[in-house]
């Protein structure tokens, strides 16, 4: 009997060891609340958006050339969709010790220079980026409202041409948000992200 039990425990241990470990949110997952410091010094939480129909969360930074290419497009997304109660939040996840141009003071400079009308949050501990499973900047997560919760509806790139905004043929984020605003699910829920890898703490 004892031998049988030990064998069963060993089998379970082997199966568990071989199981993939989930890293970050997937489409359909509920997003846990978070609170981070904005460039204006105030704390911003996901739960602050009680009346939002959804949230566009973009992990972004100052220094990545891809982020710089997308900067005006991100500003424009906020201007279009904040009027429709679908707000935009950007989160800077890079460790400033590795990427000094992404320090909190440099974040404030960029937000002031570009006249951001949306939060630019500093993920100092990188816990939010890890919770989302973010890997790159810029990387978009679209969250849809479901009762009191936010559910991931899209993960990936902002559009299909990082280098040239005028040559974009598929506006992934806009298409997904437009679908959600009309009560539909996005046709495309995941795309490959092109950008700079997040600079994790050593």
mmCIF file with all atom_site columns, N, CA and C in Angstrom, residues 84-119:
data_model
loop_
_atom_site.group_PDB
_atom_site.id
_atom_site.type_symbol
_atom_site.label_atom_id
_atom_site.label_alt_id
_atom_site.label_comp_id
_atom_site.label_asym_id
_atom_site.label_entity_id
_atom_site.label_seq_id
_atom_site.pdbx_PDB_ins_code
_atom_site.Cartn_x
_atom_site.Cartn_y
_atom_site.Cartn_z
_atom_site.occupancy
_atom_site.B_iso_or_equiv
_atom_site.pdbx_formal_charge
_atom_site.auth_seq_id
_atom_site.auth_comp_id
_atom_site.auth_asym_id
_atom_site.auth_atom_id
_atom_site.pdbx_PDB_model_num
ATOM 1   N N  . UNK A 1 84  ? -14.343 58.596 -25.723 1.00 0.00 ? 84  UNK A N  1
ATOM 2   C CA . UNK A 1 84  ? -15.338 57.509 -25.791 1.00 0.00 ? 84  UNK A CA 1
ATOM 3   C C  . UNK A 1 84  ? -15.296 56.641 -24.530 1.00 0.00 ? 84  UNK A C  1
ATOM 4   N N  . UNK A 1 85  ? -14.704 57.214 -23.456 1.00 0.00 ? 85  UNK A N  1
ATOM 5   C CA . UNK A 1 85  ? -14.589 56.510 -22.169 1.00 0.00 ? 85  UNK A CA 1
ATOM 6   C C  . UNK A 1 85  ? -13.796 55.219 -22.275 1.00 0.00 ? 85  UNK A C  1
ATOM 7   N N  . UNK A 1 86  ? -12.874 55.181 -23.219 1.00 0.00 ? 86  UNK A N  1
ATOM 8   C CA . UNK A 1 86  ? -11.950 54.049 -23.341 1.00 0.00 ? 86  UNK A CA 1
ATOM 9   C C  . UNK A 1 86  ? -10.550 54.648 -23.166 1.00 0.00 ? 86  UNK A C  1
ATOM 10  N N  . UNK A 1 87  ? -10.082 54.628 -21.922 1.00 0.00 ? 87  UNK A N  1
ATOM 11  C CA . UNK A 1 87  ? -8.886  55.396 -21.556 1.00 0.00 ? 87  UNK A CA 1
ATOM 12  C C  . UNK A 1 87  ? -7.584  54.681 -21.890 1.00 0.00 ? 87  UNK A C  1
ATOM 13  N N  . UNK A 1 88  ? -6.521  55.463 -21.950 1.00 0.00 ? 88  UNK A N  1
ATOM 14  C CA . UNK A 1 88  ? -5.192  54.928 -22.254 1.00 0.00 ? 88  UNK A CA 1
ATOM 15  C C  . UNK A 1 88  ? -4.249  55.193 -21.081 1.00 0.00 ? 88  UNK A C  1
ATOM 16  N N  . UNK A 1 89  ? -3.480  54.177 -20.728 1.00 0.00 ? 89  UNK A N  1
ATOM 17  C CA . UNK A 1 89  ? -2.460  54.279 -19.685 1.00 0.00 ? 89  UNK A CA 1
ATOM 18  C C  . UNK A 1 89  ? -1.151  53.761 -20.260 1.00 0.00 ? 89  UNK A C  1
ATOM 19  N N  . UNK A 1 90  ? -0.072  54.496 -20.062 1.00 0.00 ? 90  UNK A N  1
ATOM 20  C CA . UNK A 1 90  ? 1.234   53.967 -20.440 1.00 0.00 ? 90  UNK A CA 1
ATOM 21  C C  . UNK A 1 90  ? 2.035   53.667 -19.170 1.00 0.00 ? 90  UNK A C  1
ATOM 22  N N  . UNK A 1 91  ? 2.822   52.611 -19.250 1.00 0.00 ? 91  UNK A N  1
ATOM 23  C CA . UNK A 1 91  ? 3.616   52.170 -18.099 1.00 0.00 ? 91  UNK A CA 1
ATOM 24  C C  . UNK A 1 91  ? 5.066   51.977 -18.554 1.00 0.00 ? 91  UNK A C  1
ATOM 25  N N  . UNK A 1 92  ? 5.979   52.625 -17.836 1.00 0.00 ? 92  UNK A N  1
ATOM 26  C CA . UNK A 1 92  ? 7.407   52.510 -18.139 1.00 0.00 ? 92  UNK A CA 1
ATOM 27  C C  . UNK A 1 92  ? 8.006   51.434 -17.224 1.00 0.00 ? 92  UNK A C  1
ATOM 28  N N  . UNK A 1 93  ? 8.428   50.281 -17.779 1.00 0.00 ? 93  UNK A N  1
ATOM 29  C CA . UNK A 1 93  ? 8.884   49.174 -16.936 1.00 0.00 ? 93  UNK A CA 1
ATOM 30  C C  . UNK A 1 93  ? 10.407  49.024 -16.828 1.00 0.00 ? 93  UNK A C  1
ATOM 31  N N  . UNK A 1 94  ? 11.169  49.786 -17.594 1.00 0.00 ? 94  UNK A N  1
ATOM 32  C CA . UNK A 1 94  ? 12.619  49.564 -17.619 1.00 0.00 ? 94  UNK A CA 1
ATOM 33  C C  . UNK A 1 94  ? 13.303  49.994 -16.317 1.00 0.00 ? 94  UNK A C  1
ATOM 34  N N  . UNK A 1 95  ? 14.363  49.259 -15.954 1.00 0.00 ? 95  UNK A N  1
ATOM 35  C CA . UNK A 1 95  ? 15.178  49.617 -14.794 1.00 0.00 ? 95  UNK A CA 1
ATOM 36  C C  . UNK A 1 95  ? 16.102  50.778 -15.185 1.00 0.00 ? 95  UNK A C  1
ATOM 37  N N  . UNK A 1 96  ? 15.949  51.956 -14.570 1.00 0.00 ? 96  UNK A N  1
ATOM 38  C CA . UNK A 1 96  ? 16.783  53.112 -14.934 1.00 0.00 ? 96  UNK A CA 1
ATOM 39  C C  . UNK A 1 96  ? 18.271  52.910 -14.673 1.00 0.00 ? 96  UNK A C  1
ATOM 40  N N  . UNK A 1 97  ? 18.617  51.943 -13.825 1.00 0.00 ? 97  UNK A N  1
ATOM 41  C CA . UNK A 1 97  ? 20.043  51.685 -13.605 1.00 0.00 ? 97  UNK A CA 1
ATOM 42  C C  . UNK A 1 97  ? 20.672  51.089 -14.866 1.00 0.00 ? 97  UNK A C  1
ATOM 43  N N  . UNK A 1 98  ? 19.859  50.395 -15.639 1.00 0.00 ? 98  UNK A N  1
ATOM 44  C CA . UNK A 1 98  ? 20.349  49.813 -16.888 1.00 0.00 ? 98  UNK A CA 1
ATOM 45  C C  . UNK A 1 98  ? 20.082  50.764 -18.056 1.00 0.00 ? 98  UNK A C  1
ATOM 46  N N  . UNK A 1 99  ? 18.969  51.492 -17.958 1.00 0.00 ? 99  UNK A N  1
ATOM 47  C CA . UNK A 1 99  ? 18.586  52.422 -19.018 1.00 0.00 ? 99  UNK A CA 1
ATOM 48  C C  . UNK A 1 99  ? 18.324  53.811 -18.395 1.00 0.00 ? 99  UNK A C  1
ATOM 49  N N  . UNK A 1 100 ? 19.380  54.599 -18.153 1.00 0.00 ? 100 UNK A N  1
ATOM 50  C CA . UNK A 1 100 ? 19.237  55.885 -17.455 1.00 0.00 ? 100 UNK A CA 1
ATOM 51  C C  . UNK A 1 100 ? 18.263  56.848 -18.137 1.00 0.00 ? 100 UNK A C  1
ATOM 52  N N  . UNK A 1 101 ? 18.107  56.719 -19.439 1.00 0.00 ? 101 UNK A N  1
ATOM 53  C CA . UNK A 1 101 ? 17.176  57.595 -20.147 1.00 0.00 ? 101 UNK A CA 1
ATOM 54  C C  . UNK A 1 101 ? 15.719  57.318 -19.826 1.00 0.00 ? 101 UNK A C  1
ATOM 55  N N  . UNK A 1 102 ? 15.471  56.267 -19.061 1.00 0.00 ? 102 UNK A N  1
ATOM 56  C CA . UNK A 1 102 ? 14.111  55.929 -18.659 1.00 0.00 ? 102 UNK A CA 1
ATOM 57  C C  . UNK A 1 102 ? 13.879  56.202 -17.169 1.00 0.00 ? 102 UNK A C  1
ATOM 58  N N  . UNK A 1 103 ? 14.677  57.086 -16.592 1.00 0.00 ? 103 UNK A N  1
ATOM 59  C CA . UNK A 1 103 ? 14.483  57.431 -15.182 1.00 0.00 ? 103 UNK A CA 1
ATOM 60  C C  . UNK A 1 103 ? 13.163  58.172 -15.004 1.00 0.00 ? 103 UNK A C  1
ATOM 61  N N  . UNK A 1 104 ? 12.737  58.280 -13.768 1.00 0.00 ? 104 UNK A N  1
ATOM 62  C CA . UNK A 1 104 ? 11.475  58.977 -13.472 1.00 0.00 ? 104 UNK A CA 1
ATOM 63  C C  . UNK A 1 104 ? 11.554  60.438 -13.925 1.00 0.00 ? 104 UNK A C  1
ATOM 64  N N  . UNK A 1 105 ? 12.685  61.082 -13.685 1.00 0.00 ? 105 UNK A N  1
ATOM 65  C CA . UNK A 1 105 ? 12.826  62.491 -14.107 1.00 0.00 ? 105 UNK A CA 1
ATOM 66  C C  . UNK A 1 105 ? 12.777  62.620 -15.633 1.00 0.00 ? 105 UNK A C  1
ATOM 67  N N  . UNK A 1 106 ? 13.386  61.680 -16.328 1.00 0.00 ? 106 UNK A N  1
ATOM 68  C CA . UNK A 1 106 ? 13.340  61.711 -17.799 1.00 0.00 ? 106 UNK A CA 1
ATOM 69  C C  . UNK A 1 106 ? 11.918  61.428 -18.304 1.00 0.00 ? 106 UNK A C  1
ATOM 70  N N  . UNK A 1 107 ? 11.202  60.570 -17.590 1.00 0.00 ? 107 UNK A N  1
ATOM 71  C CA . UNK A 1 107 ? 9.796   60.327 -17.949 1.00 0.00 ? 107 UNK A CA 1
ATOM 72  C C  . UNK A 1 107 ? 8.992   61.620 -17.830 1.00 0.00 ? 107 UNK A C  1
ATOM 73  N N  . UNK A 1 108 ? 9.217   62.361 -16.741 1.00 0.00 ? 108 UNK A N  1
ATOM 74  C CA . UNK A 1 108 ? 8.492   63.632 -16.548 1.00 0.00 ? 108 UNK A CA 1
ATOM 75  C C  . UNK A 1 108 ? 8.821   64.612 -17.667 1.00 0.00 ? 108 UNK A C  1
ATOM 76  N N  . UNK A 1 109 ? 10.094  64.665 -18.058 1.00 0.00 ? 109 UNK A N  1
ATOM 77  C CA . UNK A 1 109 ? 10.502  65.575 -19.137 1.00 0.00 ? 109 UNK A CA 1
ATOM 78  C C  . UNK A 1 109 ? 9.773   65.249 -20.440 1.00 0.00 ? 109 UNK A C  1
ATOM 79  N N  . UNK A 1 110 ? 9.722   63.963 -20.779 1.00 0.00 ? 110 UNK A N  1
ATOM 80  C CA . UNK A 1 110 ? 9.056   63.560 -22.030 1.00 0.00 ? 110 UNK A CA 1
ATOM 81  C C  . UNK A 1 110 ? 7.561   63.873 -21.988 1.00 0.00 ? 110 UNK A C  1
ATOM 82  N N  . UNK A 1 111 ? 6.930   63.537 -20.876 1.00 0.00 ? 111 UNK A N  1
ATOM 83  C CA . UNK A 1 111 ? 5.484   63.762 -20.759 1.00 0.00 ? 111 UNK A CA 1
ATOM 84  C C  . UNK A 1 111 ? 5.156   65.252 -20.858 1.00 0.00 ? 111 UNK A C  1
ATOM 85  N N  . UNK A 1 112 ? 6.006   66.083 -20.245 1.00 0.00 ? 112 UNK A N  1
ATOM 86  C CA . UNK A 1 112 ? 5.774   67.539 -20.318 1.00 0.00 ? 112 UNK A CA 1
ATOM 87  C C  . UNK A 1 112 ? 6.020   68.068 -21.726 1.00 0.00 ? 112 UNK A C  1
ATOM 88  N N  . UNK A 1 113 ? 7.109   67.594 -22.347 1.00 0.00 ? 113 UNK A N  1
ATOM 89  C CA . UNK A 1 113 ? 7.463   68.081 -23.686 1.00 0.00 ? 113 UNK A CA 1
ATOM 90  C C  . UNK A 1 113 ? 6.406   67.702 -24.723 1.00 0.00 ? 113 UNK A C  1
ATOM 91  N N  . UNK A 1 114 ? 5.840   66.487 -24.559 1.00 0.00 ? 114 UNK A N  1
ATOM 92  C CA . UNK A 1 114 ? 4.857   66.005 -25.533 1.00 0.00 ? 114 UNK A CA 1
ATOM 93  C C  . UNK A 1 114 ? 3.414   66.277 -25.086 1.00 0.00 ? 114 UNK A C  1
ATOM 94  N N  . UNK A 1 115 ? 3.278   66.934 -23.943 1.00 0.00 ? 115 UNK A N  1
ATOM 95  C CA . UNK A 1 115 ? 1.945   67.320 -23.448 1.00 0.00 ? 115 UNK A CA 1
ATOM 96  C C  . UNK A 1 115 ? 1.010   66.117 -23.316 1.00 0.00 ? 115 UNK A C  1
ATOM 97  N N  . UNK A 1 116 ? 1.496   65.096 -22.611 1.00 0.00 ? 116 UNK A N  1
ATOM 98  C CA . UNK A 1 116 ? 0.679   63.894 -22.404 1.00 0.00 ? 116 UNK A CA 1
ATOM 99  C C  . UNK A 1 116 ? -0.617  64.254 -21.678 1.00 0.00 ? 116 UNK A C  1
ATOM 100 N N  . UNK A 1 117 ? -1.729  63.740 -22.182 1.00 0.00 ? 117 UNK A N  1
ATOM 101 C CA . UNK A 1 117 ? -2.997  63.916 -21.486 1.00 0.00 ? 117 UNK A CA 1
ATOM 102 C C  . UNK A 1 117 ? -3.470  62.587 -20.899 1.00 0.00 ? 117 UNK A C  1
ATOM 103 N N  . UNK A 1 118 ? -2.513  61.665 -20.687 1.00 0.00 ? 118 UNK A N  1
ATOM 104 C CA . UNK A 1 118 ? -2.806  60.344 -20.126 1.00 0.00 ? 118 UNK A CA 1
ATOM 105 C C  . UNK A 1 118 ? -1.701  59.999 -19.129 1.00 0.00 ? 118 UNK A C  1
ATOM 106 N N  . UNK A 1 119 ? -1.967  59.061 -18.224 1.00 0.00 ? 119 UNK A N  1
ATOM 107 C CA . UNK A 1 119 ? -0.931  58.692 -17.241 1.00 0.00 ? 119 UNK A CA 1
ATOM 108 C C  . UNK A 1 119 ? 0.285   58.041 -17.905 1.00 0.00 ? 119 UNK A C  1
#
